[in-house]
Short mmCIF file of C-alpha atoms in Angstrom, two decimals:
data_model
loop_
_atom_site.label_atom_id
_atom_site.label_comp_id
_atom_site.label_asym_id
_atom_site.label_seq_id
_atom_site.Cartn_x
_atom_site.Cartn_y
_atom_site.Cartn_z
CA MET A 1 -16.26 89.05 102.73
CA LYS A 2 -12.86 90.54 103.45
CA PRO A 3 -9.60 89.08 102.16
CA ILE A 4 -7.37 87.20 104.59
CA ILE A 5 -3.61 87.66 104.95
CA ALA A 6 -1.88 84.92 106.95
CA ILE A 7 1.62 85.31 108.42
CA VAL A 8 3.51 82.00 108.59
CA GLY A 9 7.06 81.02 109.50
CA ARG A 10 9.28 79.33 112.06
CA ALA A 11 9.13 80.20 115.74
CA ASN A 12 10.81 83.44 116.83
CA VAL A 13 11.13 84.96 113.35
CA GLY A 14 8.95 87.89 114.42
CA LYS A 15 5.48 86.90 113.20
CA SER A 16 3.62 88.33 116.19
CA THR A 17 5.67 91.55 116.06
CA LEU A 18 4.80 92.02 112.40
CA PHE A 19 1.17 91.12 113.14
CA ASN A 20 1.02 93.76 115.88
CA ARG A 21 2.56 96.39 113.62
CA MET A 22 0.08 95.62 110.83
CA VAL A 23 -2.77 96.06 113.25
CA ARG A 24 -1.34 99.12 115.02
CA MET A 25 -0.03 101.01 112.00
CA SER A 26 -2.69 100.22 109.42
CA VAL A 27 -5.84 101.26 111.24
CA ASP A 28 -7.63 104.43 110.22
CA ARG A 29 -6.83 106.71 113.13
CA THR A 30 -9.30 109.35 111.97
CA LYS A 31 -12.20 107.25 113.22
CA SER A 32 -13.54 107.67 116.73
CA THR A 33 -13.18 104.53 118.77
CA ALA A 34 -15.46 102.90 121.27
CA ILE A 35 -14.32 102.64 124.86
CA THR A 36 -13.52 98.96 125.29
CA GLU A 37 -11.97 96.77 127.94
CA SER A 38 -9.75 93.76 127.52
CA ILE A 39 -11.55 90.50 128.20
CA PRO A 40 -8.91 87.84 128.91
CA GLY A 41 -9.79 84.37 127.74
CA VAL A 42 -12.49 85.49 125.32
CA THR A 43 -11.40 86.92 121.99
CA ARG A 44 -9.31 89.91 122.94
CA ASP A 45 -6.33 87.54 123.01
CA ARG A 46 -7.15 86.33 119.51
CA ASN A 47 -4.56 85.94 116.76
CA TYR A 48 -6.70 87.54 114.06
CA VAL A 49 -7.78 91.15 113.58
CA GLU A 50 -9.77 92.99 110.95
CA THR A 51 -7.78 96.02 109.91
CA GLU A 52 -7.04 98.19 106.87
CA TRP A 53 -4.28 99.80 104.85
CA ASP A 54 -4.75 102.51 102.25
CA ARG A 55 -8.52 102.26 102.81
CA LYS A 56 -8.58 98.57 101.90
CA LYS A 57 -9.94 96.32 104.63
CA PHE A 58 -8.68 92.83 105.30
CA ILE A 59 -8.21 90.26 108.06
CA VAL A 60 -4.66 89.51 109.21
CA ILE A 61 -3.89 86.27 111.04
CA ASP A 62 -0.84 85.35 113.11
CA THR A 63 -0.13 81.61 113.03
CA GLY A 64 1.81 79.43 115.43
CA GLY A 65 5.53 78.89 115.04
CA PHE A 66 7.27 76.25 112.98
CA TYR A 67 10.19 74.37 114.47
CA ALA A 68 13.51 73.59 112.85
CA GLU A 69 13.85 70.12 111.36
CA GLU A 70 17.10 69.39 113.18
CA ILE A 71 15.32 69.20 116.54
CA SER A 72 15.53 65.50 117.37
CA HIS A 73 12.95 65.22 120.13
CA GLY A 74 9.41 64.60 118.92
CA ASP A 75 10.13 64.84 115.19
CA LYS A 76 6.81 63.35 114.12
CA GLU A 77 4.81 65.71 116.30
CA ILE A 78 6.78 68.71 115.06
CA LEU A 79 6.22 67.76 111.43
CA ARG A 80 2.53 67.34 112.15
CA GLN A 81 2.40 70.85 113.60
CA VAL A 82 4.25 72.22 110.57
CA ARG A 83 1.66 70.74 108.24
CA GLU A 84 -1.21 71.89 110.41
CA GLN A 85 -0.02 75.46 110.16
CA ALA A 86 0.67 75.15 106.44
CA MET A 87 -2.82 73.77 105.93
CA PHE A 88 -4.23 76.68 107.87
CA ALA A 89 -2.48 79.18 105.61
CA ILE A 90 -3.31 77.26 102.45
CA GLU A 91 -6.96 76.80 103.31
CA GLU A 92 -7.81 80.22 104.67
CA ALA A 93 -5.56 82.87 103.18
CA ASP A 94 -5.93 84.92 100.04
CA LEU A 95 -2.32 86.00 100.53
CA ILE A 96 0.45 84.34 102.54
CA ILE A 97 3.39 86.21 104.06
CA HIS A 98 6.22 83.72 104.59
CA LEU A 99 8.37 85.43 107.22
CA LEU A 100 12.06 84.50 107.42
CA ASP A 101 14.82 85.46 109.86
CA ALA A 102 17.84 87.43 108.59
CA LYS A 103 19.85 86.78 111.76
CA GLU A 104 19.49 83.00 111.72
CA GLY A 105 19.64 82.67 107.95
CA LEU A 106 17.83 80.17 105.73
CA MET A 107 16.91 76.93 107.51
CA PRO A 108 15.86 73.55 106.06
CA SER A 109 12.41 73.97 107.57
CA ASP A 110 12.06 77.31 105.74
CA ILE A 111 12.63 75.51 102.45
CA GLU A 112 10.21 72.71 103.36
CA LEU A 113 7.51 75.18 104.31
CA ALA A 114 8.12 77.20 101.14
CA ASP A 115 7.60 74.06 99.05
CA ILE A 116 4.31 73.33 100.83
CA LEU A 117 3.07 76.87 100.35
CA ARG A 118 4.16 77.01 96.71
CA LYS A 119 2.08 73.90 95.93
CA SER A 120 -0.99 75.69 97.25
CA GLY A 121 -1.13 77.99 94.27
CA LYS A 122 -1.84 80.92 96.60
CA LYS A 123 -0.20 84.33 96.31
CA ILE A 124 2.91 84.46 98.49
CA LEU A 125 5.21 87.26 99.66
CA TRP A 126 8.66 86.12 100.79
CA VAL A 127 9.70 88.53 103.57
CA VAL A 128 12.97 88.56 105.51
CA ASN A 129 12.65 90.13 108.95
CA LYS A 130 15.22 91.77 111.24
CA ILE A 131 16.75 93.96 108.53
CA ASP A 132 16.60 97.51 109.82
CA THR A 133 18.99 99.36 107.49
CA GLN A 134 19.83 99.30 103.80
CA SER A 135 23.38 98.19 104.63
CA LYS A 136 22.04 94.87 105.92
CA GLU A 137 20.09 94.04 102.77
CA ASP A 138 22.99 91.95 101.46
CA ARG A 139 21.70 89.29 103.88
CA LEU A 140 18.84 88.74 101.45
CA LEU A 141 21.07 86.94 98.95
CA GLU A 142 21.04 83.51 100.61
CA PHE A 143 17.24 83.55 100.82
CA TYR A 144 16.90 83.49 97.04
CA ARG A 145 17.73 79.76 97.34
CA ILE A 146 14.13 79.41 98.46
CA GLY A 147 13.10 79.86 94.83
CA ALA A 148 11.48 83.30 95.14
CA GLU A 149 11.73 85.92 92.42
CA GLU A 150 11.58 88.74 94.96
CA ILE A 151 12.59 88.93 98.61
CA ILE A 152 11.27 91.85 100.69
CA PRO A 153 13.40 93.19 103.57
CA VAL A 154 11.62 94.45 106.67
CA SER A 155 12.07 95.16 110.34
CA ALA A 156 8.91 94.40 112.27
CA VAL A 157 10.39 96.16 115.30
CA THR A 158 11.51 99.47 113.74
CA GLY A 159 9.18 99.57 110.73
CA TYR A 160 11.96 99.56 108.13
CA GLY A 161 10.45 98.45 104.81
CA PHE A 162 6.99 98.10 106.35
CA ASP A 163 5.19 100.57 104.07
CA GLU A 164 6.63 98.89 100.98
CA LEU A 165 5.55 95.48 102.28
CA MET A 166 2.01 96.67 102.93
CA ASP A 167 1.73 98.33 99.52
CA LYS A 168 2.78 95.08 97.82
CA ALA A 169 0.40 93.06 99.97
CA ILE A 170 -2.58 95.29 99.21
CA ALA A 171 -1.81 95.14 95.50
CA LEU A 172 -1.98 91.33 95.58
CA ILE A 173 -5.10 90.69 97.65
CA PRO A 174 -8.56 90.81 96.05
CA LYS A 175 -10.90 93.66 96.85
CA ASP A 176 -13.52 93.16 99.55
CA MET A 177 -15.84 90.40 98.41
CA GLU A 178 -19.17 92.16 98.64
CA THR A 179 -22.40 90.35 99.51
CA LYS A 180 -24.48 89.56 96.47
CA PRO A 181 -27.37 92.03 96.02
CA SER A 182 -29.89 89.21 95.88
CA GLU A 183 -28.85 88.14 99.37
CA ASP A 184 -29.62 91.57 100.80
CA GLU A 185 -33.34 91.00 100.28
CA ILE A 186 -33.58 88.23 102.88
CA PRO A 187 -32.16 87.80 106.40
CA ARG A 188 -28.74 86.14 106.45
CA VAL A 189 -28.27 83.72 109.32
CA ALA A 190 -24.89 82.15 110.10
CA VAL A 191 -24.94 78.87 111.97
CA VAL A 192 -21.66 78.76 113.89
CA GLY A 193 -20.13 76.72 116.65
CA ARG A 194 -17.46 74.20 117.49
CA PRO A 195 -17.04 71.11 115.30
CA ASN A 196 -19.54 68.34 115.94
CA VAL A 197 -22.07 70.37 117.93
CA GLY A 198 -24.78 69.62 115.35
CA LYS A 199 -24.74 72.59 112.99
CA SER A 200 -25.36 70.59 109.82
CA THR A 201 -28.00 68.43 111.49
CA LEU A 202 -29.83 71.56 112.61
CA ILE A 203 -29.82 73.07 109.11
CA ASN A 204 -30.95 69.79 107.55
CA SER A 205 -33.85 69.69 109.99
CA LEU A 206 -34.80 73.28 109.22
CA LEU A 207 -34.67 72.60 105.49
CA GLY A 208 -36.57 69.33 105.83
CA LYS A 209 -34.04 67.53 103.63
CA LYS A 210 -30.49 66.25 103.76
CA ARG A 211 -28.74 69.23 102.21
CA LEU A 212 -25.47 68.88 104.14
CA ILE A 213 -23.16 65.99 104.95
CA VAL A 214 -23.75 64.85 108.54
CA SER A 215 -21.20 62.70 110.36
CA HIS A 216 -19.92 62.06 113.86
CA ILE A 217 -16.48 63.06 112.54
CA PRO A 218 -15.83 66.75 113.29
CA GLY A 219 -15.19 68.96 110.28
CA THR A 220 -17.11 67.04 107.62
CA THR A 221 -18.60 70.23 106.18
CA ARG A 222 -16.15 71.06 103.41
CA ASP A 223 -17.21 74.53 102.30
CA SER A 224 -19.46 77.35 103.47
CA ILE A 225 -22.85 76.25 102.18
CA ASP A 226 -25.74 78.67 101.64
CA SER A 227 -29.27 77.32 101.78
CA ILE A 228 -32.58 79.11 101.35
CA CYS A 229 -35.11 78.16 103.99
CA SER A 230 -38.78 79.17 103.92
CA TYR A 231 -40.89 79.54 107.05
CA TYR A 232 -44.54 80.58 106.67
CA GLY A 233 -43.74 82.11 103.30
CA LYS A 234 -40.76 84.13 104.51
CA ARG A 235 -37.31 83.22 103.22
CA TYR A 236 -34.05 83.07 105.17
CA LEU A 237 -30.52 82.47 103.94
CA LEU A 238 -28.81 79.92 106.19
CA ILE A 239 -25.00 79.92 106.11
CA ASP A 240 -23.34 76.78 107.42
CA THR A 241 -19.77 77.19 108.66
CA ALA A 242 -17.22 75.21 106.69
CA GLY A 243 -14.90 72.65 108.22
CA ILE A 244 -11.29 71.99 107.26
CA ARG A 245 -10.61 70.37 103.93
CA LYS A 246 -8.56 67.21 103.66
CA LYS A 247 -7.24 66.43 100.23
CA GLY A 248 -4.04 65.54 98.46
CA LYS A 249 -0.67 64.66 99.93
CA ILE A 250 -0.29 68.02 101.64
CA TYR A 251 -3.31 67.26 103.81
CA SER A 252 -2.42 63.69 104.76
CA GLN A 253 -1.66 64.55 108.37
CA LYS A 254 -4.38 64.54 111.02
CA ILE A 255 -5.17 68.13 111.97
CA ASP A 256 -6.42 69.86 115.07
CA ILE A 257 -9.79 71.07 113.78
CA GLU A 258 -10.66 72.73 117.09
CA LYS A 259 -7.64 74.98 116.63
CA PHE A 260 -8.67 76.35 113.26
CA SER A 261 -12.47 76.30 113.32
CA ILE A 262 -12.63 79.88 114.60
CA VAL A 263 -11.08 81.28 111.45
CA ARG A 264 -13.66 79.50 109.31
CA ALA A 265 -16.40 81.00 111.46
CA ILE A 266 -15.18 84.52 110.65
CA ARG A 267 -16.12 84.18 107.00
CA SER A 268 -19.67 83.16 107.85
CA ILE A 269 -20.19 85.66 110.65
CA GLU A 270 -19.12 88.73 108.67
CA ARG A 271 -21.71 87.94 105.98
CA ALA A 272 -24.57 87.44 108.43
CA ASP A 273 -27.21 89.63 110.03
CA VAL A 274 -27.73 87.17 112.87
CA ALA A 275 -25.49 84.37 114.14
CA ILE A 276 -26.90 81.25 115.75
CA ILE A 277 -24.20 80.02 118.11
CA VAL A 278 -24.79 76.30 118.49
CA LEU A 279 -23.61 74.82 121.78
CA ASP A 280 -23.46 71.16 122.73
CA ALA A 281 -25.73 71.17 125.77
CA SER A 282 -24.24 67.90 127.03
CA GLU A 283 -20.75 69.47 127.24
CA GLY A 284 -21.64 72.86 128.66
CA VAL A 285 -19.90 76.12 127.70
CA VAL A 286 -16.23 75.74 126.75
CA GLU A 287 -13.48 78.18 125.81
CA GLN A 288 -14.06 77.76 122.07
CA ASP A 289 -17.68 78.81 122.57
CA GLN A 290 -16.47 81.95 124.33
CA LYS A 291 -14.16 82.82 121.46
CA ILE A 292 -16.84 82.34 118.81
CA ALA A 293 -19.24 84.50 120.82
CA GLY A 294 -16.54 87.15 121.04
CA ILE A 295 -16.18 87.18 117.26
CA VAL A 296 -19.92 87.74 116.86
CA GLU A 297 -19.72 90.60 119.36
CA ASP A 298 -16.71 92.12 117.61
CA TYR A 299 -18.51 92.08 114.25
CA GLY A 300 -21.62 93.61 115.78
CA LYS A 301 -23.98 90.85 114.67
CA GLY A 302 -27.25 89.74 116.19
CA VAL A 303 -27.01 86.53 118.20
CA ILE A 304 -29.04 83.58 119.43
CA PHE A 305 -27.61 80.88 121.68
CA LEU A 306 -28.92 77.46 120.77
CA LEU A 307 -28.41 74.65 123.27
CA ASN A 308 -28.46 71.64 120.96
CA LYS A 309 -28.70 67.91 121.76
CA TRP A 310 -31.23 68.68 124.48
CA ASP A 311 -32.81 65.25 123.86
CA ILE A 312 -29.93 63.50 125.67
CA ILE A 313 -30.04 65.72 128.77
CA ARG A 314 -31.22 64.01 131.93
CA GLU A 315 -33.33 66.08 134.33
CA PRO A 316 -33.58 68.98 131.84
CA GLU A 317 -35.39 71.37 134.22
CA ILE A 318 -32.58 71.23 136.77
CA TYR A 319 -29.83 71.28 134.15
CA TYR A 320 -31.37 74.25 132.33
CA LYS A 321 -30.86 76.50 135.36
CA GLU A 322 -27.28 75.31 135.69
CA ILE A 323 -26.26 75.83 132.08
CA ILE A 324 -27.99 79.22 131.83
CA GLN A 325 -25.99 80.36 134.84
CA GLU A 326 -22.82 78.97 133.25
CA LEU A 327 -23.65 80.88 130.07
CA LYS A 328 -24.09 84.10 132.05
CA ASN A 329 -20.80 83.56 133.88
CA LYS A 330 -18.63 82.62 130.90
CA ILE A 331 -20.22 84.74 128.17
CA TRP A 332 -21.37 87.57 130.39
CA PHE A 333 -20.69 90.18 127.70
CA MET A 334 -23.66 88.79 125.76
CA ASP A 335 -26.29 88.81 128.47
CA TYR A 336 -28.61 90.47 125.93
CA ALA A 337 -28.74 87.32 123.76
CA PRO A 338 -31.78 85.00 123.85
CA CYS A 339 -31.18 81.31 124.47
CA ILE A 340 -33.31 78.36 123.40
CA THR A 341 -33.00 74.60 123.84
CA THR A 342 -33.49 72.28 120.92
CA SER A 343 -32.69 68.97 119.33
CA GLY A 344 -31.68 69.23 115.70
CA LEU A 345 -31.75 65.46 115.41
CA GLU A 346 -35.30 65.09 116.72
CA LYS A 347 -36.44 68.46 115.30
CA LYS A 348 -37.68 69.68 118.67
CA ARG A 349 -38.41 73.42 119.03
CA ILE A 350 -36.31 74.29 115.98
CA THR A 351 -38.94 76.55 114.41
CA LYS A 352 -38.79 78.85 117.44
CA ILE A 353 -35.64 80.24 115.86
CA PHE A 354 -37.41 82.16 113.09
CA PRO A 355 -39.61 84.54 115.16
CA ILE A 356 -36.55 85.36 117.28
CA ILE A 357 -34.49 86.08 114.15
CA ASP A 358 -37.20 88.50 112.95
CA GLU A 359 -37.31 90.19 116.35
CA ILE A 360 -33.53 90.63 116.50
CA ILE A 361 -33.35 92.05 112.97
CA ALA A 362 -36.01 94.60 113.93
CA GLU A 363 -34.04 95.50 117.06
CA ARG A 364 -30.86 95.97 115.02
CA GLN A 365 -32.64 98.49 112.81
CA LYS A 366 -34.35 100.37 115.63
CA ARG A 367 -33.80 104.13 115.76
CA ILE A 368 -34.42 106.26 118.84
CA PRO A 369 -35.19 109.98 118.36
CA THR A 370 -32.50 112.29 119.69
CA ALA A 371 -34.99 114.11 121.94
CA ASP A 372 -35.97 110.83 123.61
CA LEU A 373 -32.35 109.82 124.04
CA ASN A 374 -31.45 113.08 125.76
CA LYS A 375 -34.38 112.77 128.18
CA PHE A 376 -33.12 109.26 128.90
CA LEU A 377 -29.54 110.47 129.47
CA SER A 378 -30.64 113.27 131.80
CA LYS A 379 -32.69 110.79 133.79
CA ILE A 380 -29.92 108.24 134.36
CA ILE A 381 -27.35 110.93 135.23
CA ALA A 382 -29.77 112.42 137.77
CA VAL A 383 -30.16 108.99 139.37
CA LYS A 384 -26.42 108.28 139.38
CA PRO A 385 -24.19 111.34 138.80
CA PHE A 386 -20.78 110.63 137.29
CA PRO A 387 -17.70 111.44 139.40
CA PRO A 388 -15.50 114.47 138.60
CA TYR A 389 -12.56 114.11 136.25
CA LYS A 390 -9.31 115.52 137.68
CA GLY A 391 -11.31 117.67 140.04
CA ARG A 392 -13.56 119.08 137.33
CA GLU A 393 -17.18 118.35 136.65
CA LEU A 394 -17.77 115.77 133.91
CA LYS A 395 -20.51 117.23 131.73
CA PHE A 396 -22.66 115.20 129.32
CA PHE A 397 -23.93 117.57 126.67
CA TYR A 398 -26.08 115.26 124.57
CA ILE A 399 -26.44 111.80 123.01
CA THR A 400 -27.54 110.89 119.50
CA GLN A 401 -27.93 107.70 117.52
CA VAL A 402 -25.54 107.68 114.56
CA GLY A 403 -26.11 104.23 113.08
CA ILE A 404 -27.88 100.89 112.99
CA LYS A 405 -26.85 97.26 112.42
CA PRO A 406 -25.74 97.41 115.19
CA PRO A 407 -27.39 100.39 116.93
CA THR A 408 -24.62 102.96 117.46
CA PHE A 409 -24.63 106.02 119.68
CA THR A 410 -22.33 109.00 120.22
CA ILE A 411 -22.22 110.89 123.50
CA PHE A 412 -20.68 114.37 123.57
CA VAL A 413 -18.90 115.37 126.79
CA ASN A 414 -16.38 117.95 127.94
CA TYR A 415 -13.72 115.39 128.94
CA PRO A 416 -13.90 112.12 126.95
CA SER A 417 -10.98 110.67 128.94
CA GLY A 418 -13.11 110.93 132.06
CA VAL A 419 -15.66 108.44 130.73
CA LYS A 420 -14.41 104.98 131.69
CA ALA A 421 -15.39 101.53 130.50
CA HIS A 422 -17.62 100.88 133.53
CA HIS A 423 -19.46 104.16 132.82
CA ILE A 424 -20.20 102.93 129.30
CA ARG A 425 -21.44 99.60 130.64
CA TYR A 426 -23.78 101.47 132.99
CA ILE A 427 -25.18 103.54 130.12
CA GLU A 428 -25.54 100.45 127.92
CA LYS A 429 -27.40 98.56 130.63
CA ALA A 430 -29.75 101.52 131.09
CA LEU A 431 -30.30 101.77 127.30
CA ARG A 432 -31.29 98.12 127.18
CA GLN A 433 -33.67 98.50 130.11
CA GLU A 434 -35.32 101.43 128.38
CA TYR A 435 -35.28 100.30 124.71
CA SER A 436 -34.49 96.55 124.81
CA PHE A 437 -32.17 95.99 121.81
CA LYS A 438 -32.72 92.30 122.32
CA GLY A 439 -30.17 90.00 120.72
CA THR A 440 -27.93 92.72 119.28
CA PRO A 441 -24.73 94.40 120.42
CA ILE A 442 -24.79 98.16 120.66
CA ARG A 443 -21.91 100.56 120.23
CA ILE A 444 -21.35 103.67 122.34
CA TYR A 445 -18.74 106.24 121.33
CA VAL A 446 -17.60 109.27 123.32
CA LYS A 447 -16.46 112.56 121.76
CA SER A 448 -15.70 116.06 122.87
CA ARG A 449 -18.07 118.73 121.61
#
């Protein structure tokens, strides 16, 4: 698993600007990139990104804003939001960046938040934003009242002090938490989904025993729990997604579990070979389901959609057509994923999962010979020639498979800029028609020869 850095602070201190700079400036620009397209409302608007600095990979998360204590309207709700965000940082992060505002100075809510974060025992960097020259660093003095031994000046807009901040951050976070070697021998299956869709009930049914706490209260799973399941002599590692912890005085406020469940899913998904996305069939496909599916796609994992609680569906034959169409409309970017209906509570059709897992893992490891791929490419271009680029012929020289898990391809052309996102989608669709790749994303990169 990769370490998590969370950026917290009041509203308008520059958290999103710093987040964007960390993502934009810390990526390895020597790597070729896939042609992608923004998908509004899925995960491309997410507030987390996997990135790297100095060859160390991590996940950076931008949290919501905290409001000043002196605001009189809705004090209780504001304080609840403050504690929700603090809990998020405390629960999820390996390192917390507490961002402060040099122009507004130290506020009471900054001190309150600092106290909450300090009690967490997590590693914290105290960073003052909006300082873009050395002459303005005298503004740091008042922030030492927060109780920090070191205050780091930075300008998220201009980049002043950014390299120093990133070097300090990387020195404090743990190295990538690698998967245990023993786990590599068996398929790793993450069971993910919104709170209270039946993830723990499903795993308990698969295991044949009550391994996990099951409750109607969302978020009762307290930690990521690994369980070994055996099906016809073959073992599988099932990873249940953790909920949000509630303990101690810091966690006394009611929290919005829906808001933070996605971040917990990241940890499970990145460890997995295949993700089972559990949907509540009685509620249909909601935005949170779209976001979780987008994470699985981003991480290049295999996927199965599981429509749970099918036992309470009236007229299932009619409803099945409706919800499958809804799934295609809302999570269209995963039209390659198989979907099954089940009831974790009544243990109906749950064992159908295992043969599909095996099939998807085989598809993720499939390799296509370069000669076959080039025959395929010539065939689809002959059927549908690509348009010229700036008046010049767009030539496809050859295609080769460069990786697996997920299957990854590189196409060499004379003008990479001439290959658009819809061209890639056309090639991907044709690849799937020819070679299946059931249940797994594929990656297609374009390079000049």
